[in-house]
Amino acid sequence: MAGSAQDNDEEITGINVTPLVDIVLVLLIIFMVTANFIVRETVEVDLPRAANGGETVQGLVNVVLDKEGKFYFDGTQVTEVELTQKVAEAVAKDKDTRAIISADQSIAYGQVMRLIDTVKGQGIAKFALNIEKDVAPAPRG
């Protein structure tokens, strides 16, 4: 019996990595599928204040409507006609241009919708409404 125990002691000559590869591929598929379900917090539209646009990123424009009803395109004040032209120029340069729309919370809903229609009418299909999140929820009751 003692001799048979020594016969079973063989050197391990290789490591089977097939289970490791299988697990990595399954995790990769899971991450790819769930990446589409990430929730973006662009639902709220109540802004305490409007910020004039910042630097322009390729394919991204900032459109702002302040509390006096003035339009800004990437930080520069423009008229509504100029805004339409600038948005059209941005779309002509890059068909996948996106917009970030900011409006002061005191602006009437109709004016904000007109701004959204202006942006969408020039070919920007993807846009986000800029919001400012509350740091602490207001007490109720």
mmCIF file with all atom_site columns, C-alpha atoms in Angstrom:
data_model
loop_
_atom_site.group_PDB
_atom_site.id
_atom_site.type_symbol
_atom_site.label_atom_id
_atom_site.label_alt_id
_atom_site.label_comp_id
_atom_site.label_asym_id
_atom_site.label_entity_id
_atom_site.label_seq_id
_atom_site.pdbx_PDB_ins_code
_atom_site.Cartn_x
_atom_site.Cartn_y
_atom_site.Cartn_z
_atom_site.occupancy
_atom_site.B_iso_or_equiv
_atom_site.pdbx_formal_charge
_atom_site.auth_seq_id
_atom_site.auth_comp_id
_atom_site.auth_asym_id
_atom_site.auth_atom_id
_atom_site.pdbx_PDB_model_num
ATOM 1   C CA . MET A 1 1   ? 0.000   0.000  0.000   1.00 0.00 ? 1   MET A CA 1
ATOM 2   C CA . ALA A 1 2   ? 2.799   2.349  0.691   1.00 0.00 ? 2   ALA A CA 1
ATOM 3   C CA . GLY A 1 3   ? 4.077   1.917  -2.836  1.00 0.00 ? 3   GLY A CA 1
ATOM 4   C CA . SER A 1 4   ? 0.723   2.865  -4.394  1.00 0.00 ? 4   SER A CA 1
ATOM 5   C CA . ALA A 1 5   ? 0.662   6.241  -2.635  1.00 0.00 ? 5   ALA A CA 1
ATOM 6   C CA . GLN A 1 6   ? 3.949   7.170  -4.216  1.00 0.00 ? 6   GLN A CA 1
ATOM 7   C CA . ASP A 1 7   ? 2.691   6.152  -7.661  1.00 0.00 ? 7   ASP A CA 1
ATOM 8   C CA . ASN A 1 8   ? -0.116  8.759  -7.514  1.00 0.00 ? 8   ASN A CA 1
ATOM 9   C CA . ASP A 1 9   ? 2.276   11.677 -6.869  1.00 0.00 ? 9   ASP A CA 1
ATOM 10  C CA . GLU A 1 10  ? 2.703   13.094 -10.364 1.00 0.00 ? 10  GLU A CA 1
ATOM 11  C CA . GLU A 1 11  ? 3.987   16.508 -11.240 1.00 0.00 ? 11  GLU A CA 1
ATOM 12  C CA . ILE A 1 12  ? 1.454   19.016 -12.485 1.00 0.00 ? 12  ILE A CA 1
ATOM 13  C CA . THR A 1 13  ? 2.700   19.856 -15.965 1.00 0.00 ? 13  THR A CA 1
ATOM 14  C CA . GLY A 1 14  ? 0.075   22.405 -16.991 1.00 0.00 ? 14  GLY A CA 1
ATOM 15  C CA . ILE A 1 15  ? -2.784  24.537 -15.704 1.00 0.00 ? 15  ILE A CA 1
ATOM 16  C CA . ASN A 1 16  ? -6.181  24.333 -17.336 1.00 0.00 ? 16  ASN A CA 1
ATOM 17  C CA . VAL A 1 17  ? -7.310  27.953 -17.928 1.00 0.00 ? 17  VAL A CA 1
ATOM 18  C CA . THR A 1 18  ? -10.530 27.078 -19.770 1.00 0.00 ? 18  THR A CA 1
ATOM 19  C CA . PRO A 1 19  ? -12.791 27.719 -16.733 1.00 0.00 ? 19  PRO A CA 1
ATOM 20  C CA . LEU A 1 20  ? -11.092 31.081 -16.165 1.00 0.00 ? 20  LEU A CA 1
ATOM 21  C CA . VAL A 1 21  ? -11.687 32.132 -19.775 1.00 0.00 ? 21  VAL A CA 1
ATOM 22  C CA . ASP A 1 22  ? -15.319 31.016 -19.540 1.00 0.00 ? 22  ASP A CA 1
ATOM 23  C CA . ILE A 1 23  ? -15.904 33.089 -16.414 1.00 0.00 ? 23  ILE A CA 1
ATOM 24  C CA . VAL A 1 24  ? -14.253 36.186 -17.923 1.00 0.00 ? 24  VAL A CA 1
ATOM 25  C CA . LEU A 1 25  ? -16.392 35.922 -21.060 1.00 0.00 ? 25  LEU A CA 1
ATOM 26  C CA . VAL A 1 26  ? -19.590 35.544 -19.028 1.00 0.00 ? 26  VAL A CA 1
ATOM 27  C CA . LEU A 1 27  ? -18.690 38.583 -16.916 1.00 0.00 ? 27  LEU A CA 1
ATOM 28  C CA . LEU A 1 28  ? -17.895 40.594 -20.051 1.00 0.00 ? 28  LEU A CA 1
ATOM 29  C CA . ILE A 1 29  ? -21.306 39.767 -21.514 1.00 0.00 ? 29  ILE A CA 1
ATOM 30  C CA . ILE A 1 30  ? -23.048 40.687 -18.257 1.00 0.00 ? 30  ILE A CA 1
ATOM 31  C CA . PHE A 1 31  ? -21.255 44.056 -18.088 1.00 0.00 ? 31  PHE A CA 1
ATOM 32  C CA . MET A 1 32  ? -22.040 44.834 -21.723 1.00 0.00 ? 32  MET A CA 1
ATOM 33  C CA . VAL A 1 33  ? -25.736 44.065 -21.288 1.00 0.00 ? 33  VAL A CA 1
ATOM 34  C CA . THR A 1 34  ? -26.162 45.996 -18.051 1.00 0.00 ? 34  THR A CA 1
ATOM 35  C CA . ALA A 1 35  ? -24.270 49.052 -19.320 1.00 0.00 ? 35  ALA A CA 1
ATOM 36  C CA . ASN A 1 36  ? -27.391 50.039 -21.266 1.00 0.00 ? 36  ASN A CA 1
ATOM 37  C CA . PHE A 1 37  ? -29.479 50.142 -18.100 1.00 0.00 ? 37  PHE A CA 1
ATOM 38  C CA . ILE A 1 38  ? -27.506 52.856 -16.304 1.00 0.00 ? 38  ILE A CA 1
ATOM 39  C CA . VAL A 1 39  ? -29.964 55.529 -15.159 1.00 0.00 ? 39  VAL A CA 1
ATOM 40  C CA . ARG A 1 40  ? -29.029 59.080 -16.020 1.00 0.00 ? 40  ARG A CA 1
ATOM 41  C CA . GLU A 1 41  ? -30.472 61.769 -13.803 1.00 0.00 ? 41  GLU A CA 1
ATOM 42  C CA . THR A 1 42  ? -31.758 64.182 -16.441 1.00 0.00 ? 42  THR A CA 1
ATOM 43  C CA . VAL A 1 43  ? -35.429 63.955 -15.551 1.00 0.00 ? 43  VAL A CA 1
ATOM 44  C CA . GLU A 1 44  ? -35.840 66.975 -13.299 1.00 0.00 ? 44  GLU A CA 1
ATOM 45  C CA . VAL A 1 45  ? -36.125 70.355 -14.991 1.00 0.00 ? 45  VAL A CA 1
ATOM 46  C CA . ASP A 1 46  ? -36.361 72.679 -11.994 1.00 0.00 ? 46  ASP A CA 1
ATOM 47  C CA . LEU A 1 47  ? -33.169 74.763 -12.092 1.00 0.00 ? 47  LEU A CA 1
ATOM 48  C CA . PRO A 1 48  ? -32.418 77.298 -9.373  1.00 0.00 ? 48  PRO A CA 1
ATOM 49  C CA . ARG A 1 49  ? -30.259 79.290 -11.776 1.00 0.00 ? 49  ARG A CA 1
ATOM 50  C CA . ALA A 1 50  ? -28.925 79.182 -15.303 1.00 0.00 ? 50  ALA A CA 1
ATOM 51  C CA . ALA A 1 51  ? -25.227 79.021 -15.976 1.00 0.00 ? 51  ALA A CA 1
ATOM 52  C CA . ASN A 1 52  ? -23.780 80.566 -19.097 1.00 0.00 ? 52  ASN A CA 1
ATOM 53  C CA . GLY A 1 53  ? -22.197 77.878 -21.278 1.00 0.00 ? 53  GLY A CA 1
ATOM 54  C CA . GLY A 1 54  ? -18.661 76.655 -20.888 1.00 0.00 ? 54  GLY A CA 1
ATOM 55  C CA . GLU A 1 55  ? -16.024 75.343 -23.248 1.00 0.00 ? 55  GLU A CA 1
ATOM 56  C CA . THR A 1 56  ? -17.214 73.652 -26.396 1.00 0.00 ? 56  THR A CA 1
ATOM 57  C CA . VAL A 1 57  ? -16.516 69.956 -26.685 1.00 0.00 ? 57  VAL A CA 1
ATOM 58  C CA . GLN A 1 58  ? -16.506 68.378 -30.137 1.00 0.00 ? 58  GLN A CA 1
ATOM 59  C CA . GLY A 1 59  ? -20.077 67.333 -30.903 1.00 0.00 ? 59  GLY A CA 1
ATOM 60  C CA . LEU A 1 60  ? -21.573 69.056 -27.845 1.00 0.00 ? 60  LEU A CA 1
ATOM 61  C CA . VAL A 1 61  ? -23.209 72.479 -27.688 1.00 0.00 ? 61  VAL A CA 1
ATOM 62  C CA . ASN A 1 62  ? -24.510 74.427 -24.699 1.00 0.00 ? 62  ASN A CA 1
ATOM 63  C CA . VAL A 1 63  ? -27.751 76.343 -25.175 1.00 0.00 ? 63  VAL A CA 1
ATOM 64  C CA . VAL A 1 64  ? -28.924 78.585 -22.333 1.00 0.00 ? 64  VAL A CA 1
ATOM 65  C CA . LEU A 1 65  ? -32.076 80.621 -21.756 1.00 0.00 ? 65  LEU A CA 1
ATOM 66  C CA . ASP A 1 66  ? -31.615 83.012 -18.838 1.00 0.00 ? 66  ASP A CA 1
ATOM 67  C CA . LYS A 1 67  ? -34.256 84.625 -16.620 1.00 0.00 ? 67  LYS A CA 1
ATOM 68  C CA . GLU A 1 68  ? -34.538 87.681 -18.899 1.00 0.00 ? 68  GLU A CA 1
ATOM 69  C CA . GLY A 1 69  ? -35.272 85.433 -21.879 1.00 0.00 ? 69  GLY A CA 1
ATOM 70  C CA . LYS A 1 70  ? -31.841 85.953 -23.499 1.00 0.00 ? 70  LYS A CA 1
ATOM 71  C CA . PHE A 1 71  ? -30.324 83.105 -25.486 1.00 0.00 ? 71  PHE A CA 1
ATOM 72  C CA . TYR A 1 72  ? -26.713 81.957 -25.177 1.00 0.00 ? 72  TYR A CA 1
ATOM 73  C CA . PHE A 1 73  ? -24.900 79.563 -27.478 1.00 0.00 ? 73  PHE A CA 1
ATOM 74  C CA . ASP A 1 74  ? -21.683 78.160 -25.963 1.00 0.00 ? 74  ASP A CA 1
ATOM 75  C CA . GLY A 1 75  ? -21.402 81.164 -23.637 1.00 0.00 ? 75  GLY A CA 1
ATOM 76  C CA . THR A 1 76  ? -22.043 83.856 -26.278 1.00 0.00 ? 76  THR A CA 1
ATOM 77  C CA . GLN A 1 77  ? -25.267 85.864 -26.229 1.00 0.00 ? 77  GLN A CA 1
ATOM 78  C CA . VAL A 1 78  ? -27.244 85.452 -29.466 1.00 0.00 ? 78  VAL A CA 1
ATOM 79  C CA . THR A 1 79  ? -30.683 86.259 -30.814 1.00 0.00 ? 79  THR A CA 1
ATOM 80  C CA . GLU A 1 80  ? -33.158 83.475 -31.522 1.00 0.00 ? 80  GLU A CA 1
ATOM 81  C CA . VAL A 1 81  ? -32.408 83.667 -35.267 1.00 0.00 ? 81  VAL A CA 1
ATOM 82  C CA . GLU A 1 82  ? -28.647 83.529 -34.627 1.00 0.00 ? 82  GLU A CA 1
ATOM 83  C CA . LEU A 1 83  ? -29.196 80.593 -32.280 1.00 0.00 ? 83  LEU A CA 1
ATOM 84  C CA . THR A 1 84  ? -31.001 78.699 -35.043 1.00 0.00 ? 84  THR A CA 1
ATOM 85  C CA . GLN A 1 85  ? -28.138 79.422 -37.456 1.00 0.00 ? 85  GLN A CA 1
ATOM 86  C CA . LYS A 1 86  ? -25.413 78.396 -34.987 1.00 0.00 ? 86  LYS A CA 1
ATOM 87  C CA . VAL A 1 87  ? -27.173 75.142 -34.120 1.00 0.00 ? 87  VAL A CA 1
ATOM 88  C CA . ALA A 1 88  ? -27.576 74.398 -37.843 1.00 0.00 ? 88  ALA A CA 1
ATOM 89  C CA . GLU A 1 89  ? -23.853 75.108 -38.400 1.00 0.00 ? 89  GLU A CA 1
ATOM 90  C CA . ALA A 1 90  ? -22.908 72.765 -35.538 1.00 0.00 ? 90  ALA A CA 1
ATOM 91  C CA . VAL A 1 91  ? -25.068 70.005 -37.024 1.00 0.00 ? 91  VAL A CA 1
ATOM 92  C CA . ALA A 1 92  ? -23.553 70.597 -40.477 1.00 0.00 ? 92  ALA A CA 1
ATOM 93  C CA . LYS A 1 93  ? -20.059 70.049 -38.990 1.00 0.00 ? 93  LYS A CA 1
ATOM 94  C CA . ASP A 1 94  ? -21.040 66.926 -37.037 1.00 0.00 ? 94  ASP A CA 1
ATOM 95  C CA . LYS A 1 95  ? -24.284 65.010 -37.606 1.00 0.00 ? 95  LYS A CA 1
ATOM 96  C CA . ASP A 1 96  ? -24.040 63.444 -34.126 1.00 0.00 ? 96  ASP A CA 1
ATOM 97  C CA . THR A 1 97  ? -23.987 66.794 -32.325 1.00 0.00 ? 97  THR A CA 1
ATOM 98  C CA . ARG A 1 98  ? -25.696 66.764 -28.932 1.00 0.00 ? 98  ARG A CA 1
ATOM 99  C CA . ALA A 1 99  ? -27.021 69.681 -26.915 1.00 0.00 ? 99  ALA A CA 1
ATOM 100 C CA . ILE A 1 100 ? -27.197 70.556 -23.249 1.00 0.00 ? 100 ILE A CA 1
ATOM 101 C CA . ILE A 1 101 ? -30.173 72.841 -22.677 1.00 0.00 ? 101 ILE A CA 1
ATOM 102 C CA . SER A 1 102 ? -30.234 75.025 -19.571 1.00 0.00 ? 102 SER A CA 1
ATOM 103 C CA . ALA A 1 103 ? -33.072 77.347 -18.629 1.00 0.00 ? 103 ALA A CA 1
ATOM 104 C CA . ASP A 1 104 ? -33.767 79.420 -15.552 1.00 0.00 ? 104 ASP A CA 1
ATOM 105 C CA . GLN A 1 105 ? -36.516 77.968 -13.373 1.00 0.00 ? 105 GLN A CA 1
ATOM 106 C CA . SER A 1 106 ? -38.483 81.220 -13.531 1.00 0.00 ? 106 SER A CA 1
ATOM 107 C CA . ILE A 1 107 ? -38.877 80.962 -17.330 1.00 0.00 ? 107 ILE A CA 1
ATOM 108 C CA . ALA A 1 108 ? -42.316 79.960 -18.589 1.00 0.00 ? 108 ALA A CA 1
ATOM 109 C CA . TYR A 1 109 ? -42.696 76.384 -19.759 1.00 0.00 ? 109 TYR A CA 1
ATOM 110 C CA . GLY A 1 110 ? -43.699 77.525 -23.256 1.00 0.00 ? 110 GLY A CA 1
ATOM 111 C CA . GLN A 1 111 ? -40.427 79.404 -23.769 1.00 0.00 ? 111 GLN A CA 1
ATOM 112 C CA . VAL A 1 112 ? -38.390 76.347 -22.792 1.00 0.00 ? 112 VAL A CA 1
ATOM 113 C CA . MET A 1 113 ? -40.427 74.181 -25.177 1.00 0.00 ? 113 MET A CA 1
ATOM 114 C CA . ARG A 1 114 ? -39.838 76.697 -27.973 1.00 0.00 ? 114 ARG A CA 1
ATOM 115 C CA . LEU A 1 115 ? -36.090 76.484 -27.264 1.00 0.00 ? 115 LEU A CA 1
ATOM 116 C CA . ILE A 1 116 ? -36.236 72.680 -27.378 1.00 0.00 ? 116 ILE A CA 1
ATOM 117 C CA . ASP A 1 117 ? -38.172 72.840 -30.668 1.00 0.00 ? 117 ASP A CA 1
ATOM 118 C CA . THR A 1 118 ? -35.541 75.202 -32.101 1.00 0.00 ? 118 THR A CA 1
ATOM 119 C CA . VAL A 1 119 ? -32.733 72.805 -31.166 1.00 0.00 ? 119 VAL A CA 1
ATOM 120 C CA . LYS A 1 120 ? -34.575 69.706 -32.409 1.00 0.00 ? 120 LYS A CA 1
ATOM 121 C CA . GLY A 1 121 ? -35.748 71.494 -35.559 1.00 0.00 ? 121 GLY A CA 1
ATOM 122 C CA . GLN A 1 122 ? -32.146 71.978 -36.666 1.00 0.00 ? 122 GLN A CA 1
ATOM 123 C CA . GLY A 1 123 ? -31.388 68.264 -36.481 1.00 0.00 ? 123 GLY A CA 1
ATOM 124 C CA . ILE A 1 124 ? -30.185 67.641 -32.926 1.00 0.00 ? 124 ILE A CA 1
ATOM 125 C CA . ALA A 1 125 ? -32.031 64.533 -31.846 1.00 0.00 ? 125 ALA A CA 1
ATOM 126 C CA . LYS A 1 126 ? -30.155 63.932 -28.593 1.00 0.00 ? 126 LYS A CA 1
ATOM 127 C CA . PHE A 1 127 ? -30.200 66.572 -25.908 1.00 0.00 ? 127 PHE A CA 1
ATOM 128 C CA . ALA A 1 128 ? -30.144 66.766 -22.128 1.00 0.00 ? 128 ALA A CA 1
ATOM 129 C CA . LEU A 1 129 ? -31.879 69.191 -19.814 1.00 0.00 ? 129 LEU A CA 1
ATOM 130 C CA . ASN A 1 130 ? -29.378 70.635 -17.364 1.00 0.00 ? 130 ASN A CA 1
ATOM 131 C CA . ILE A 1 131 ? -30.373 70.374 -13.723 1.00 0.00 ? 131 ILE A CA 1
ATOM 132 C CA . GLU A 1 132 ? -28.875 71.185 -10.378 1.00 0.00 ? 132 GLU A CA 1
ATOM 133 C CA . LYS A 1 133 ? -29.349 68.494 -7.785  1.00 0.00 ? 133 LYS A CA 1
ATOM 134 C CA . ASP A 1 134 ? -30.471 69.339 -4.261  1.00 0.00 ? 134 ASP A CA 1
ATOM 135 C CA . VAL A 1 135 ? -27.744 68.741 -1.703  1.00 0.00 ? 135 VAL A CA 1
ATOM 136 C CA . ALA A 1 136 ? -30.183 67.970 1.106   1.00 0.00 ? 136 ALA A CA 1
ATOM 137 C CA . PRO A 1 137 ? -33.904 67.329 0.647   1.00 0.00 ? 137 PRO A CA 1
ATOM 138 C CA . ALA A 1 138 ? -36.188 69.968 2.102   1.00 0.00 ? 138 ALA A CA 1
ATOM 139 C CA . PRO A 1 139 ? -38.061 68.851 5.238   1.00 0.00 ? 139 PRO A CA 1
ATOM 140 C CA . ARG A 1 140 ? -41.713 68.079 4.673   1.00 0.00 ? 140 ARG A CA 1
ATOM 141 C CA . GLY A 1 141 ? -44.578 68.531 6.924   1.00 0.00 ? 141 GLY A CA 1
#
